[in-house]
Short mmCIF file of C-alpha atoms and ligand atoms in Angstrom, two decimals:
data_model
loop_
_atom_site.label_atom_id
_atom_site.label_comp_id
_atom_site.label_asym_id
_atom_site.label_seq_id
_atom_site.Cartn_x
_atom_site.Cartn_y
_atom_site.Cartn_z
CA MET P 8 -3.34 -21.75 -12.76
CA THR P 9 -5.93 -21.00 -10.08
CA LEU P 10 -5.96 -17.74 -8.20
CA GLU P 11 -5.51 -18.59 -4.51
CA ALA P 12 -4.63 -15.29 -2.80
CA ILE P 13 -4.90 -11.52 -3.21
CA ILE P 14 -2.10 -9.47 -1.65
CA PHE P 15 -2.93 -5.86 -0.79
CA ASP P 16 -0.57 -2.97 -0.29
CA VAL P 17 -1.84 -0.58 2.40
CA ASP P 18 -0.97 3.09 1.98
CA GLY P 19 -2.67 4.49 -1.07
CA THR P 20 -4.20 1.12 -1.95
CA LEU P 21 -6.59 0.21 0.87
CA ALA P 22 -7.11 3.91 1.64
CA GLU P 23 -5.73 7.34 0.78
CA THR P 24 -3.51 7.56 3.87
CA GLU P 25 -0.56 9.77 2.96
CA GLU P 26 -2.14 13.11 3.90
CA LEU P 27 -2.73 11.71 7.41
CA HIS P 28 0.90 10.47 7.46
CA ARG P 29 2.12 13.91 6.38
CA ALA P 30 0.06 15.65 9.09
CA ALA P 31 1.36 13.18 11.70
CA PHE P 32 4.99 13.86 10.70
CA ASN P 33 4.38 17.62 11.02
CA GLU P 34 2.71 17.18 14.42
CA ALA P 35 5.71 15.17 15.61
CA PHE P 36 8.05 17.95 14.42
CA ALA P 37 5.98 20.55 16.29
CA ASP P 38 5.93 18.39 19.45
CA ALA P 39 9.74 18.28 19.31
CA GLY P 40 9.99 22.04 18.78
CA LEU P 41 11.67 21.49 15.40
CA PRO P 42 11.28 24.17 12.71
CA TRP P 43 10.39 21.58 10.08
CA HIS P 44 7.17 21.38 8.06
CA TRP P 45 6.55 19.07 5.11
CA ASP P 46 4.12 20.66 2.62
CA VAL P 47 2.44 18.63 -0.13
CA LYS P 48 5.16 19.36 -2.69
CA ALA P 49 7.99 18.45 -0.32
CA TYR P 50 6.18 15.29 0.82
CA ARG P 51 5.57 14.18 -2.77
CA ASP P 52 9.34 14.25 -3.29
CA LEU P 53 10.02 12.58 0.06
CA LEU P 54 7.61 9.74 -0.77
CA ARG P 55 10.22 8.52 -3.21
CA VAL P 56 11.85 7.18 -0.04
CA THR P 57 9.71 4.37 1.34
CA GLY P 58 9.49 3.87 5.08
CA GLY P 59 8.87 6.67 7.57
CA LYS P 60 12.18 6.28 9.42
CA GLU P 61 14.08 6.06 6.12
CA ARG P 62 12.24 9.19 4.93
CA LEU P 63 13.26 11.06 8.12
CA ARG P 64 16.87 9.88 7.73
CA TYR P 65 16.94 11.04 4.09
CA PHE P 66 15.44 14.44 5.06
CA ILE P 67 17.91 15.01 7.95
CA GLY P 68 20.76 13.94 5.67
CA SER P 69 19.59 16.48 3.09
CA LEU P 70 19.90 19.20 5.75
CA ARG P 71 23.49 18.11 6.44
CA GLU P 72 24.64 18.13 2.76
CA GLY P 73 24.22 14.33 2.66
CA ARG P 74 26.50 13.60 5.63
CA ALA P 75 25.63 10.35 7.42
CA THR P 76 23.42 10.83 10.47
CA THR P 77 25.04 10.86 13.91
CA PRO P 78 23.97 8.53 16.76
CA ASP P 79 22.06 11.45 18.31
CA GLU P 80 20.24 12.01 15.01
CA GLU P 81 19.42 8.29 14.83
CA ALA P 82 17.91 8.55 18.32
CA LEU P 83 15.94 11.60 17.17
CA ILE P 84 14.65 9.68 14.13
CA GLY P 85 13.38 6.87 16.34
CA ALA P 86 11.69 9.26 18.77
CA LEU P 87 10.10 11.32 16.00
CA HIS P 88 8.80 8.21 14.23
CA ARG P 89 7.27 6.80 17.40
CA ARG P 90 5.55 10.13 18.03
CA LYS P 91 4.40 10.33 14.43
CA THR P 92 2.97 6.81 14.54
CA SER P 93 1.04 7.74 17.68
CA HIS P 94 -0.45 10.81 16.00
CA TYR P 95 -1.26 8.80 12.85
CA THR P 96 -2.97 5.93 14.65
CA ASP P 97 -4.97 8.41 16.79
CA ALA P 98 -6.23 10.06 13.60
CA VAL P 99 -7.12 6.71 11.99
CA ASP P 100 -8.79 5.44 15.17
CA ALA P 101 -10.86 8.66 15.21
CA GLY P 102 -12.26 7.75 11.77
CA GLY P 103 -9.93 9.85 9.63
CA LEU P 104 -9.86 7.37 6.76
CA SER P 105 -12.28 5.53 4.46
CA LEU P 106 -11.48 2.57 2.22
CA ARG P 107 -10.99 3.27 -1.48
CA PRO P 108 -13.81 2.27 -3.90
CA GLY P 109 -14.10 -1.48 -4.39
CA VAL P 110 -11.75 -2.52 -1.56
CA ARG P 111 -14.44 -3.58 0.92
CA GLU P 112 -16.48 -5.21 -1.85
CA LEU P 113 -13.50 -7.23 -3.16
CA ILE P 114 -12.49 -8.37 0.32
CA GLY P 115 -16.06 -9.55 0.94
CA ALA P 116 -16.22 -11.41 -2.38
CA ALA P 117 -12.80 -13.03 -1.82
CA ARG P 118 -13.84 -14.31 1.61
CA ARG P 119 -17.11 -15.66 0.20
CA ASP P 120 -15.17 -17.47 -2.54
CA GLY P 121 -12.45 -18.83 -0.24
CA ILE P 122 -9.67 -16.73 -1.80
CA ARG P 123 -7.02 -16.03 0.83
CA LEU P 124 -6.09 -12.43 1.69
CA ALA P 125 -2.74 -10.95 2.66
CA ILE P 126 -0.98 -7.63 3.22
CA ALA P 127 2.47 -6.58 2.04
CA THR P 128 3.25 -3.04 3.21
CA THR P 129 6.11 -0.73 4.07
CA THR P 130 4.05 0.98 6.74
CA SER P 131 4.43 0.11 10.42
CA GLY P 132 2.37 -2.63 12.05
CA PRO P 133 0.39 -0.33 14.39
CA ASN P 134 -0.79 1.63 11.36
CA VAL P 135 -2.21 -1.55 9.79
CA GLU P 136 -3.94 -2.49 13.03
CA SER P 137 -5.55 0.96 13.29
CA LEU P 138 -6.73 0.98 9.68
CA ILE P 139 -8.21 -2.54 9.75
CA GLY P 140 -9.74 -1.90 13.17
CA ALA P 141 -11.36 1.36 12.04
CA ALA P 142 -12.55 -0.04 8.68
CA PHE P 143 -13.62 -3.57 9.70
CA GLY P 144 -13.82 -3.56 13.51
CA CYS P 145 -11.38 -6.46 13.81
CA ARG P 146 -7.67 -7.29 14.03
CA PRO P 147 -5.71 -7.78 10.79
CA ALA P 148 -5.25 -11.49 11.61
CA ASP P 149 -9.06 -11.92 11.69
CA LEU P 150 -9.26 -10.94 8.01
CA PHE P 151 -5.84 -11.63 6.47
CA ASP P 152 -4.02 -14.96 6.37
CA ALA P 153 -0.66 -13.18 6.34
CA VAL P 154 0.43 -9.62 7.18
CA ALA P 155 3.98 -8.53 6.29
CA ALA P 156 4.58 -4.93 7.41
CA GLY P 157 7.33 -2.38 8.00
CA ASP P 158 10.54 -3.59 9.60
CA CYS P 159 9.78 -7.33 9.20
CA VAL P 160 12.13 -7.09 6.22
CA ARG P 161 15.48 -5.32 6.16
CA VAL P 162 15.10 -3.81 2.70
CA LYS P 163 11.80 -2.07 1.88
CA LYS P 164 9.96 -1.49 -1.39
CA PRO P 165 10.85 -1.19 -4.24
CA ALA P 166 12.87 -4.24 -3.17
CA PRO P 167 10.74 -7.42 -3.50
CA ASP P 168 11.61 -8.62 0.02
CA ILE P 169 8.24 -7.81 1.58
CA TYR P 170 6.46 -9.81 -1.14
CA HIS P 171 8.85 -12.76 -0.75
CA GLU P 172 8.09 -12.61 2.98
CA VAL P 173 4.31 -12.60 2.56
CA LEU P 174 4.44 -15.42 -0.01
CA ALA P 175 6.52 -17.46 2.43
CA ARG P 176 3.97 -16.83 5.17
CA LEU P 177 1.15 -17.85 2.78
CA ARG P 178 3.18 -20.86 1.63
CA LEU P 179 2.15 -20.01 -1.92
CA PRO P 180 4.14 -19.45 -5.13
CA ALA P 181 3.82 -16.04 -6.80
CA ASP P 182 1.88 -17.50 -9.75
CA ARG P 183 -1.06 -18.41 -7.51
CA CYS P 184 -1.51 -14.81 -6.34
CA VAL P 185 -2.13 -11.27 -7.55
CA ALA P 186 -0.92 -8.04 -5.92
CA ILE P 187 -2.74 -4.71 -5.72
CA GLU P 188 -0.55 -1.63 -5.46
CA ASP P 189 -0.80 2.17 -5.81
CA SER P 190 2.76 3.33 -6.52
CA GLU P 191 5.77 2.69 -8.75
CA PRO P 192 7.93 1.35 -5.87
CA GLY P 193 5.10 -0.95 -4.89
CA VAL P 194 4.48 -2.25 -8.41
CA ARG P 195 8.22 -2.79 -8.85
CA ALA P 196 8.42 -4.75 -5.59
CA ALA P 197 5.45 -6.97 -6.49
CA THR P 198 6.44 -7.61 -10.12
CA ASP P 199 10.07 -8.31 -9.14
CA ALA P 200 8.64 -10.96 -6.82
CA GLY P 201 6.90 -12.47 -9.87
CA LEU P 202 3.35 -11.31 -9.11
CA ALA P 203 0.73 -10.18 -11.59
CA THR P 204 -0.02 -6.72 -10.28
CA ILE P 205 -3.04 -4.41 -10.55
CA ALA P 206 -2.13 -0.74 -10.15
CA THR P 207 -4.66 1.72 -8.70
CA PRO P 208 -2.75 5.03 -8.54
CA SER P 209 -3.34 7.23 -5.48
CA LEU P 210 -3.26 11.00 -4.96
CA TYR P 211 0.53 11.13 -4.53
CA SER P 212 1.38 8.52 -7.18
CA ALA P 213 -0.75 9.68 -10.12
CA ASP P 214 2.36 10.56 -12.16
CA ASP P 215 4.28 7.36 -11.37
CA ASP P 216 5.40 4.95 -14.09
CA PHE P 217 3.06 1.92 -14.08
CA THR P 218 4.34 0.19 -17.22
CA ARG P 219 5.34 -2.86 -15.16
CA ALA P 220 1.77 -3.39 -13.91
CA THR P 221 -0.48 -6.06 -15.43
CA CYS P 222 -3.30 -3.55 -15.56
CA LEU P 223 -4.04 -0.02 -14.47
CA ALA P 224 -7.37 1.19 -13.08
CA ASP P 225 -8.51 4.41 -11.39
CA HIS P 226 -9.67 2.22 -8.50
CA LEU P 227 -10.83 -1.37 -7.96
CA GLU P 228 -14.52 -0.68 -8.49
CA ARG P 229 -13.73 0.21 -12.11
CA LEU P 230 -12.95 -3.49 -12.67
CA ALA P 231 -16.56 -4.49 -12.02
CA PRO P 232 -18.55 -4.43 -15.26
CA PRO P 233 -21.06 -1.60 -15.45
CA CYS P 234 -24.69 -2.60 -15.47
CA ALA P 235 -27.68 -1.12 -17.23
CA ASN P 236 -29.44 0.40 -14.28
CA ALA P 237 -26.12 1.42 -12.65
CA ILE P 238 -27.44 0.13 -9.32
CA ARG P 239 -25.26 -2.78 -8.23
CA SER P 240 -25.29 -4.43 -4.82
CA THR P 241 -22.07 -4.65 -2.79
CA GLU P 242 -22.00 -8.35 -3.56
CA GLU P 243 -22.39 -7.76 -7.30
CA ILE P 244 -19.56 -5.22 -7.31
CA GLY P 245 -17.30 -7.50 -5.28
CA SER P 246 -18.00 -10.53 -7.46
CA GLY P 247 -17.44 -8.46 -10.58
CA ILE P 248 -14.05 -7.24 -9.37
CA LEU P 249 -13.06 -10.78 -8.36
CA ARG P 250 -14.07 -12.13 -11.78
CA ALA P 251 -11.86 -9.49 -13.42
CA LEU P 252 -8.90 -10.37 -11.16
CA ARG P 253 -9.33 -14.08 -11.96
CA SER P 254 -9.34 -13.28 -15.67
CA LEU P 255 -6.24 -11.05 -15.40
CA HIS P 256 -4.44 -13.68 -13.32
CA ALA P 257 -5.33 -16.50 -15.76
CA ARG P 258 -4.07 -14.57 -18.77
CA ALA P 259 -0.92 -13.40 -16.97
CA SER P 260 -0.28 -17.03 -15.94
CA ARG P 261 -0.41 -18.06 -19.61
CA GLY P 262 2.02 -15.28 -20.41
CA MET P 263 -0.62 -13.50 -22.42
CA ALA P 264 -1.09 -9.77 -22.38
CA ALA P 265 -3.92 -9.16 -20.03
CA SER P 266 -7.02 -8.28 -21.99
CA PRO P 267 -8.13 -5.40 -19.83
CA PRO P 268 -11.48 -5.92 -18.13
CA PRO P 269 -13.82 -2.95 -18.19
CA GLY P 270 -12.26 0.06 -16.51
CA CYS P 271 -8.75 -1.31 -16.72
CA SER P 272 -6.04 -0.49 -19.26
CA SER P 273 -3.49 -3.15 -19.94
CA VAL P 274 -0.09 -1.49 -19.45
CA ALA P 275 2.24 -4.48 -19.44
CA PRO P 276 4.09 -4.47 -22.82
C1 XBP G 345 3.89 3.52 2.22
C2 XBP G 345 5.12 3.97 2.92
C3 XBP G 345 5.07 4.17 4.40
C4 XBP G 345 4.14 5.32 4.76
C5 XBP G 345 4.42 5.84 6.16
O1 XBP G 345 3.73 2.16 2.58
O2 XBP G 345 6.15 4.15 2.28
O3 XBP G 345 6.37 4.50 4.81
O4 XBP G 345 4.38 6.41 3.87
O5 XBP G 345 4.31 4.78 7.09
P1 XBP G 345 2.90 1.12 1.59
P2 XBP G 345 5.50 4.55 8.16
O6 XBP G 345 2.43 1.90 0.37
O7 XBP G 345 3.89 0.03 1.26
O8 XBP G 345 1.74 0.65 2.43
O9 XBP G 345 5.86 5.92 8.73
O10 XBP G 345 4.94 3.63 9.21
O11 XBP G 345 6.64 3.93 7.37
MG1 MG G 346 1.25 2.13 -1.24
#
């Protein structure tokens, strides 16, 4: 089975974004004069709820002993999330993020080799546009054949809906693609959609359970074989990562345990 597309998650996978998200939520609370502040520990817990609006709804519900939110609180959630998204995209546009190791190299190698690229993310569309614009100087559609983001599906990760949506937009079956994710909800969503999935844990997901992933690596660059003089060109790194993904995909397609390429531990039982 030939690998035809690579589907990237965004937050934590393309870049370490969640500290900027957390700061943007806190700025939105301050703008609204609310006495709320999410520290790292609180945010780590709240990240179990995917989706910024869903996270706000869960947090407000937790302040009201779990009572359902009122229409006024729903209006507040919408206003806070819009404000937060504005703060977040301003920070990204100002250069607040850099791509994780191996991401740029793999995208370059995939484009050279004619492998299609896609995004399947819980984050909001404007956040994707800001990140791709800041990192590549283009619109997402200039680089990715399909972008499925945020509210384009009713049920967010760990449900597989966003991956079903992006596969439909690609017009590809799951067994022609691989997914790259950073968190347990993301790996669950991708694997439940039938995708071989590479997990590259991020700062907030280091302790997640990745046993469903096809392989686990600190970051994508680890998949490129080391070389004697340790000086590899961007192209060599990208081609090395792509070779490893092709090998993982081929073995997963044959139902074989992925023999981990260098820098990757096979976690799938
Ligand atoms: C991660 C998420 C998002 C972000 C915040 O998305 O769960 O909710 O934390 O972005 P993924 P929004 O890892 O799927 O990219 O506030 O726009 O939801
Ligand atoms: Mg993620």
